[in-house]
Each structure stands twice: as C-alpha cells, then as structure tokens.
Amino acid sequence: VDNHSERTFPVVELFGPVIEGEGPLAGQPTTFIRFGLCDSRCGMDEEGNFTLPFICDSLHSVLPNLVKANARQLTTQQIFEEVVQHASGYPWITFSGGNPVLHQLTDLVRKLRKVGFQIKVETQGTLWADWLAEVDMIVLSPKPPSAGTHRAKNAIKETAFYEQAMSDSLYRNIGVKIVVFDGSDLEFAVQYVDAVGAQGVWLSCGTRADDTRDTLGERYAWLCTQALKAFEGRNVAITVLPQLHVIAFLHRLGV
Ligand code: SF4
C-alpha cells in the first residue's frame, strides 16, 4: 500500500516571501519551493558536458548528485508547515525547480489551497500532470535556442502541454514566459506564440553571470525595441521586463 503521508519530496530550497522578479506575478510577494530534479539538460550535450555559454541558473536542483547533496526529503505535511511559517500571510506560493511536474504534488496542492493559498507552478512544459489542473496559475517557460535544449524534441511536448492546459474546462490561467537573450530567442518566442495561439506572452530579458546593471539595462533597451518590431500587427499582448530581482539584488540567491 502506497502511504501518501509518508511519501517524501526533494526540496532544494524553500524561501520567501520575496518579490517575484518576472512573469505574470512580477512585483508581487510569493514564497518559493524549489523541487529537485529536471528532465531537461539545458546547455549540456548527451554526456552532460557544457556546450554553450548558457548555464542553467538552478544546477543545484537539476543534477542528480547535487540534488542528493542539497535537497531535504520532506513529506507533504512538513512542506506545508514550513510554507505556512514562511508565507507571513501572503497568498502566492510558487512551485519551481528543476521541473516540479516530475513530482506527485496533488496532496500538497489541495492542502495549501484548502487554507487559502494560491499556487503558481513554473515549468518548461515538457511533462503534464493531473494536479496541474487544480493550481491557480501555470507559468510555462519553453526554453529558447540560447538554452541549448534539444529543440526539435521539446517543441512538440511544449505545444502539447499548452493545448492540454487550455483544453481542461476548469483551467485557463496559463502565462507563457520566454527568456530572451538575442534575436534567435525572440524569433523563437514569436514562433511559439504563433504555434499555440497564445494571446499574451511575458518576455523576460535574460541575465548572464557576468552582467552588471549597465549591461542588463542595455540588453533590456535592445529587447524593448526589437520586441515591438517582432510582434507588430500580431494582436498579442506582450509584456517586456528585465528580471527585476536581478536589477534589485544582482546575482544573490534566495532573494
Ligand atoms: S529546464 Fe530550467 S531547471 Fe531544467 S535544466 Fe533547463 S534551465 Fe535548468
């Protein structure tokens, strides 16, 4: 018998409340739960070697050996109690990763929503799970070319994910967020939005490990100009933002 209450989940980080830096809730307080493990290997080849300047900013929650070293194995009840302590009366809780959809989080979702929390799930959109139909918001972040994921393989899954979310009559609150570093990422954003027929998209100006506020400002100015051109005449609601937490805190974690 599978005893749900004894099941544990790899929690790499649980922090907050912090002010959300990007996507549909940018500027609002949220408490983050970062779950370990990811089915994508952005910026890596099949052998796990880094092949691109892009490096996933959450490697500690992706690579199985680092997850093992960093994560605490917590039950639903333990996660729930920590969230209540952290959230300080703010309603939004973000499930992030890695890819949180790898885990069976139905009980946690129900428990948190029962006491009035609202749940946002951040995922790259490669896997669907039934419990996603019970959360308050999904932020789908398909990975652009600069992330070096295997585009051909992922594109079909990400499109199917969007369609699945939209086909559930109970569920419509899905935001597409795409991180853009350069022209080919922007082109990908246009193609993705066209492919799924999204009515809006959040374009998040990418941050590199050696960025200063000045270089971020320059890239953001570039993105504002180019995004206006790229989406011209398409009737898509675009929101163009820098990653606000990086503007505020640069590269500090957990803020
Ligand atoms: S999908 Fe996200 S968490 Fe997973 S490897 Fe890519 S950037 Fe990292």
Short mmCIF file of C-alpha atoms and ligand atoms in Angstrom, two decimals:
data_model
loop_
_atom_site.label_atom_id
_atom_site.label_comp_id
_atom_site.label_asym_id
_atom_site.label_seq_id
_atom_site.Cartn_x
_atom_site.Cartn_y
_atom_site.Cartn_z
CA VAL A 1 0.00 0.00 0.00
CA ASP A 2 1.38 3.37 -1.01
CA ASN A 3 1.11 5.53 2.06
CA HIS A 4 0.72 9.10 0.79
CA SER A 5 1.55 10.76 4.08
CA GLU A 6 4.96 9.04 4.21
CA ARG A 7 5.95 9.95 0.68
CA THR A 8 8.81 12.48 0.56
CA PHE A 9 9.90 15.07 -1.99
CA PRO A 10 13.34 16.58 -2.66
CA VAL A 11 13.09 20.22 -1.55
CA VAL A 12 16.25 22.07 -2.56
CA GLU A 13 15.13 25.49 -1.33
CA LEU A 14 12.11 26.90 0.46
CA PHE A 15 12.33 30.66 0.92
CA GLY A 16 10.31 33.84 1.00
CA PRO A 17 8.23 35.75 0.87
CA VAL A 18 10.17 37.61 -1.85
CA ILE A 19 9.05 39.95 -4.59
CA GLU A 20 8.60 37.99 -7.81
CA GLY A 21 11.04 39.25 -10.44
CA GLU A 22 9.48 38.09 -13.72
CA GLY A 23 6.37 36.76 -15.43
CA PRO A 24 2.67 37.40 -14.73
CA LEU A 25 3.20 37.98 -10.98
CA ALA A 26 6.23 40.29 -11.33
CA GLY A 27 6.29 42.75 -8.45
CA GLN A 28 4.10 40.62 -6.14
CA PRO A 29 5.14 38.73 -2.99
CA THR A 30 5.47 34.95 -3.25
CA THR A 31 7.03 32.10 -1.30
CA PHE A 32 9.19 29.74 -3.37
CA ILE A 33 9.51 25.98 -3.12
CA ARG A 34 12.28 24.69 -5.37
CA PHE A 35 11.93 20.96 -6.03
CA GLY A 36 14.92 18.90 -7.13
CA LEU A 37 15.43 17.10 -10.46
CA CYS A 38 14.81 18.15 -14.05
CA ASP A 39 14.13 16.21 -17.25
CA SER A 40 15.83 18.91 -19.39
CA ARG A 41 19.58 19.38 -19.59
CA CYS A 42 19.81 22.93 -20.88
CA GLY A 43 23.23 23.89 -22.22
CA MET A 44 24.57 20.32 -21.96
CA ASP A 45 25.23 17.62 -24.53
CA GLU A 46 24.10 13.98 -24.13
CA GLU A 47 27.13 13.23 -21.92
CA GLY A 48 26.37 16.11 -19.56
CA ASN A 49 29.22 18.36 -20.76
CA PHE A 50 28.51 22.07 -21.03
CA THR A 51 28.47 23.08 -24.67
CA LEU A 52 27.16 26.64 -24.56
CA PRO A 53 27.74 29.86 -22.62
CA PHE A 54 24.24 29.34 -21.21
CA ILE A 55 24.31 27.62 -17.85
CA CYS A 56 21.10 26.74 -16.05
CA ASP A 57 20.87 29.03 -13.01
CA SER A 58 19.43 26.17 -10.93
CA LEU A 59 22.01 23.41 -11.47
CA HIS A 60 21.86 22.57 -7.77
CA SER A 61 18.30 21.44 -8.41
CA VAL A 62 18.96 19.67 -11.71
CA LEU A 63 22.00 17.39 -11.49
CA PRO A 64 21.08 14.25 -9.51
CA ASN A 65 24.31 14.22 -7.44
CA LEU A 66 23.85 17.89 -6.45
CA VAL A 67 20.18 17.32 -5.67
CA LYS A 68 21.16 14.43 -3.45
CA ALA A 69 23.68 16.63 -1.64
CA ASN A 70 21.46 19.72 -1.37
CA ALA A 71 17.89 18.58 -1.03
CA ARG A 72 15.95 17.76 2.12
CA GLN A 73 13.49 14.90 1.72
CA LEU A 74 10.26 16.30 3.17
CA THR A 75 6.73 14.95 3.50
CA THR A 76 3.67 16.90 2.36
CA GLN A 77 2.92 17.81 5.97
CA GLN A 78 6.48 19.06 6.58
CA ILE A 79 6.43 21.19 3.42
CA PHE A 80 3.01 22.55 4.35
CA GLU A 81 4.15 23.57 7.84
CA GLU A 82 7.27 25.32 6.51
CA VAL A 83 5.27 27.18 3.88
CA VAL A 84 2.81 28.42 6.49
CA GLN A 85 5.72 29.68 8.62
CA HIS A 86 7.41 31.44 5.71
CA ALA A 87 4.47 32.91 3.82
CA SER A 88 3.67 35.53 6.51
CA GLY A 89 0.09 35.87 5.34
CA TYR A 90 0.90 36.43 1.64
CA PRO A 91 -1.23 34.26 -0.62
CA TRP A 92 1.02 33.21 -3.53
CA ILE A 93 3.16 30.08 -3.35
CA THR A 94 5.44 29.24 -6.30
CA PHE A 95 6.45 25.68 -7.16
CA SER A 96 9.69 25.80 -9.12
CA GLY A 97 12.63 23.53 -9.93
CA GLY A 98 14.17 21.73 -11.70
CA ASN A 99 10.83 20.67 -13.08
CA PRO A 100 8.26 20.42 -10.25
CA VAL A 101 5.94 18.44 -12.55
CA LEU A 102 8.20 15.40 -12.08
CA HIS A 103 6.67 15.02 -8.59
CA GLN A 104 3.24 13.84 -7.47
CA LEU A 105 2.10 17.00 -5.67
CA THR A 106 -1.69 16.55 -5.57
CA ASP A 107 -1.86 16.31 -1.76
CA LEU A 108 0.31 19.38 -1.27
CA VAL A 109 -1.72 21.43 -3.75
CA ARG A 110 -5.00 20.50 -2.06
CA LYS A 111 -3.68 21.10 1.44
CA LEU A 112 -2.32 24.55 0.60
CA ARG A 113 -5.37 25.66 -1.36
CA LYS A 114 -7.69 24.47 1.40
CA VAL A 115 -6.30 27.11 3.76
CA GLY A 116 -6.44 29.86 1.13
CA PHE A 117 -3.04 29.84 -0.57
CA GLN A 118 -2.83 30.35 -4.32
CA ILE A 119 -0.40 28.21 -6.25
CA LYS A 120 1.68 29.14 -9.25
CA VAL A 121 3.74 26.45 -11.00
CA GLU A 122 6.82 27.29 -13.07
CA THR A 123 7.69 24.65 -15.66
CA GLN A 124 9.38 24.36 -19.04
CA GLY A 125 6.37 22.41 -20.28
CA THR A 126 7.83 19.03 -21.14
CA LEU A 127 5.54 16.99 -18.86
CA TRP A 128 1.89 17.23 -17.86
CA ALA A 129 0.45 16.02 -14.54
CA ASP A 130 -3.20 15.87 -13.48
CA TRP A 131 -2.64 18.05 -10.41
CA LEU A 132 -1.76 20.99 -12.69
CA ALA A 133 -5.48 21.32 -13.41
CA GLU A 134 -6.01 22.21 -9.72
CA VAL A 135 -3.47 25.03 -9.35
CA ASP A 136 -4.22 28.75 -9.71
CA MET A 137 -1.66 29.62 -12.35
CA ILE A 138 0.83 27.88 -14.61
CA VAL A 139 3.78 29.81 -15.95
CA LEU A 140 5.01 27.89 -18.96
CA SER A 141 8.58 28.76 -19.93
CA PRO A 142 9.56 26.91 -23.08
CA LYS A 143 13.33 27.04 -23.46
CA PRO A 144 14.66 29.30 -26.24
CA PRO A 145 17.58 28.35 -28.54
CA SER A 146 20.14 30.06 -26.27
CA ALA A 147 19.33 27.48 -23.56
CA GLY A 148 20.67 24.74 -25.85
CA THR A 149 17.91 22.21 -25.17
CA HIS A 150 17.08 19.78 -27.93
CA ARG A 151 14.60 21.99 -29.69
CA ALA A 152 13.10 19.50 -32.09
CA LYS A 153 12.30 17.08 -29.25
CA ASN A 154 10.94 19.71 -26.87
CA ALA A 155 8.87 21.74 -29.32
CA ILE A 156 6.23 19.04 -29.72
CA LYS A 157 5.97 18.46 -25.96
CA GLU A 158 5.69 22.16 -25.14
CA THR A 159 2.95 22.67 -27.70
CA ALA A 160 1.07 19.64 -26.38
CA PHE A 161 1.42 21.00 -22.82
CA TYR A 162 -0.23 24.29 -23.76
CA GLU A 163 -3.05 22.52 -25.55
CA GLN A 164 -3.62 20.22 -22.58
CA ALA A 165 -3.81 23.17 -20.18
CA MET A 166 -6.26 25.04 -22.39
CA SER A 167 -8.44 22.01 -23.05
CA ASP A 168 -9.32 21.50 -19.39
CA SER A 169 -12.55 23.40 -18.97
CA LEU A 170 -11.76 24.19 -15.32
CA TYR A 171 -8.47 25.71 -16.16
CA ARG A 172 -7.43 28.68 -18.25
CA ASN A 173 -4.88 30.60 -16.26
CA ILE A 174 -1.68 29.93 -18.11
CA GLY A 175 1.02 32.50 -18.81
CA VAL A 176 3.80 31.95 -21.35
CA LYS A 177 7.14 33.38 -20.21
CA ILE A 178 10.14 33.28 -22.50
CA VAL A 179 13.63 34.37 -21.54
CA VAL A 180 15.28 36.28 -24.39
CA PHE A 181 19.00 36.86 -24.79
CA ASP A 182 19.24 37.53 -28.51
CA GLY A 183 17.49 37.71 -31.87
CA SER A 184 17.08 33.97 -32.30
CA ASP A 185 15.39 33.70 -28.88
CA LEU A 186 12.99 36.47 -29.91
CA GLU A 187 12.27 34.70 -33.18
CA PHE A 188 11.57 31.52 -31.20
CA ALA A 189 9.16 33.47 -28.96
CA VAL A 190 7.18 34.66 -31.97
CA GLN A 191 7.09 31.14 -33.45
CA TYR A 192 5.99 29.56 -30.16
CA VAL A 193 3.22 32.10 -29.56
CA ASP A 194 2.01 31.60 -33.14
CA ALA A 195 2.17 27.81 -32.87
CA VAL A 196 -0.02 27.59 -29.76
CA GLY A 197 -2.15 30.66 -30.43
CA ALA A 198 -1.33 32.32 -27.09
CA GLN A 199 -2.97 35.72 -26.61
CA GLY A 200 -0.15 37.06 -24.47
CA VAL A 201 3.49 36.48 -23.63
CA TRP A 202 5.89 37.70 -20.96
CA LEU A 203 9.32 38.36 -22.44
CA SER A 204 11.97 38.30 -19.77
CA CYS A 205 15.31 39.88 -20.65
CA GLY A 206 17.99 37.24 -19.95
CA THR A 207 20.78 37.69 -17.42
CA ARG A 208 24.34 36.37 -17.77
CA ALA A 209 26.58 35.51 -14.83
CA ASP A 210 28.90 38.48 -15.52
CA ASP A 211 26.13 41.07 -16.09
CA THR A 212 26.16 44.42 -14.33
CA ARG A 213 23.13 46.69 -14.03
CA ASP A 214 24.52 48.64 -17.00
CA THR A 215 24.81 45.65 -19.33
CA LEU A 216 21.36 44.48 -18.22
CA GLY A 217 19.97 47.93 -19.00
CA GLU A 218 21.48 47.84 -22.48
CA ARG A 219 20.06 44.39 -23.23
CA TYR A 220 16.65 45.46 -21.91
CA ALA A 221 16.64 48.56 -24.11
CA TRP A 222 17.51 46.34 -27.09
CA LEU A 223 14.69 43.93 -26.20
CA CYS A 224 12.10 46.72 -25.85
CA THR A 225 12.87 47.99 -29.35
CA GLN A 226 13.13 44.57 -31.01
CA ALA A 227 10.09 43.02 -29.29
CA LEU A 228 7.88 45.87 -30.53
CA LYS A 229 9.01 45.13 -34.07
CA ALA A 230 8.82 41.35 -33.78
CA PHE A 231 5.22 41.26 -32.52
CA GLU A 232 3.95 44.19 -34.58
CA GLY A 233 0.47 43.57 -36.04
CA ARG A 234 0.04 40.18 -34.33
CA ASN A 235 -2.61 41.14 -31.77
CA VAL A 236 -0.63 39.50 -28.96
CA ALA A 237 -0.41 41.22 -25.54
CA ILE A 238 3.31 41.38 -24.84
CA THR A 239 4.90 42.34 -21.52
CA VAL A 240 8.62 43.14 -21.76
CA LEU A 241 10.54 43.18 -18.50
CA PRO A 242 14.07 42.83 -17.16
CA GLN A 243 14.46 40.23 -14.41
CA LEU A 244 13.53 42.62 -11.59
CA HIS A 245 15.14 40.55 -8.81
CA VAL A 246 18.47 40.81 -10.65
CA ILE A 247 18.13 44.59 -11.00
CA ALA A 248 17.48 44.78 -7.26
CA PHE A 249 19.90 42.17 -5.89
CA LEU A 250 22.17 41.26 -8.83
CA HIS A 251 23.25 37.61 -8.52
CA ARG A 252 22.35 36.87 -4.89
CA LEU A 253 20.36 33.66 -4.38
CA GLY A 254 17.22 33.33 -2.30
CA VAL A 255 16.00 36.92 -2.69
S1 SF4 B 1 14.59 23.39 -17.77
FE1 SF4 B 1 15.17 25.03 -16.34
S2 SF4 B 1 15.83 23.99 -14.45
FE2 SF4 B 1 15.83 22.44 -16.11
S3 SF4 B 1 17.96 22.44 -16.91
FE3 SF4 B 1 16.75 23.88 -18.20
S4 SF4 B 1 17.04 25.91 -17.24
FE4 SF4 B 1 17.68 24.35 -15.72
#
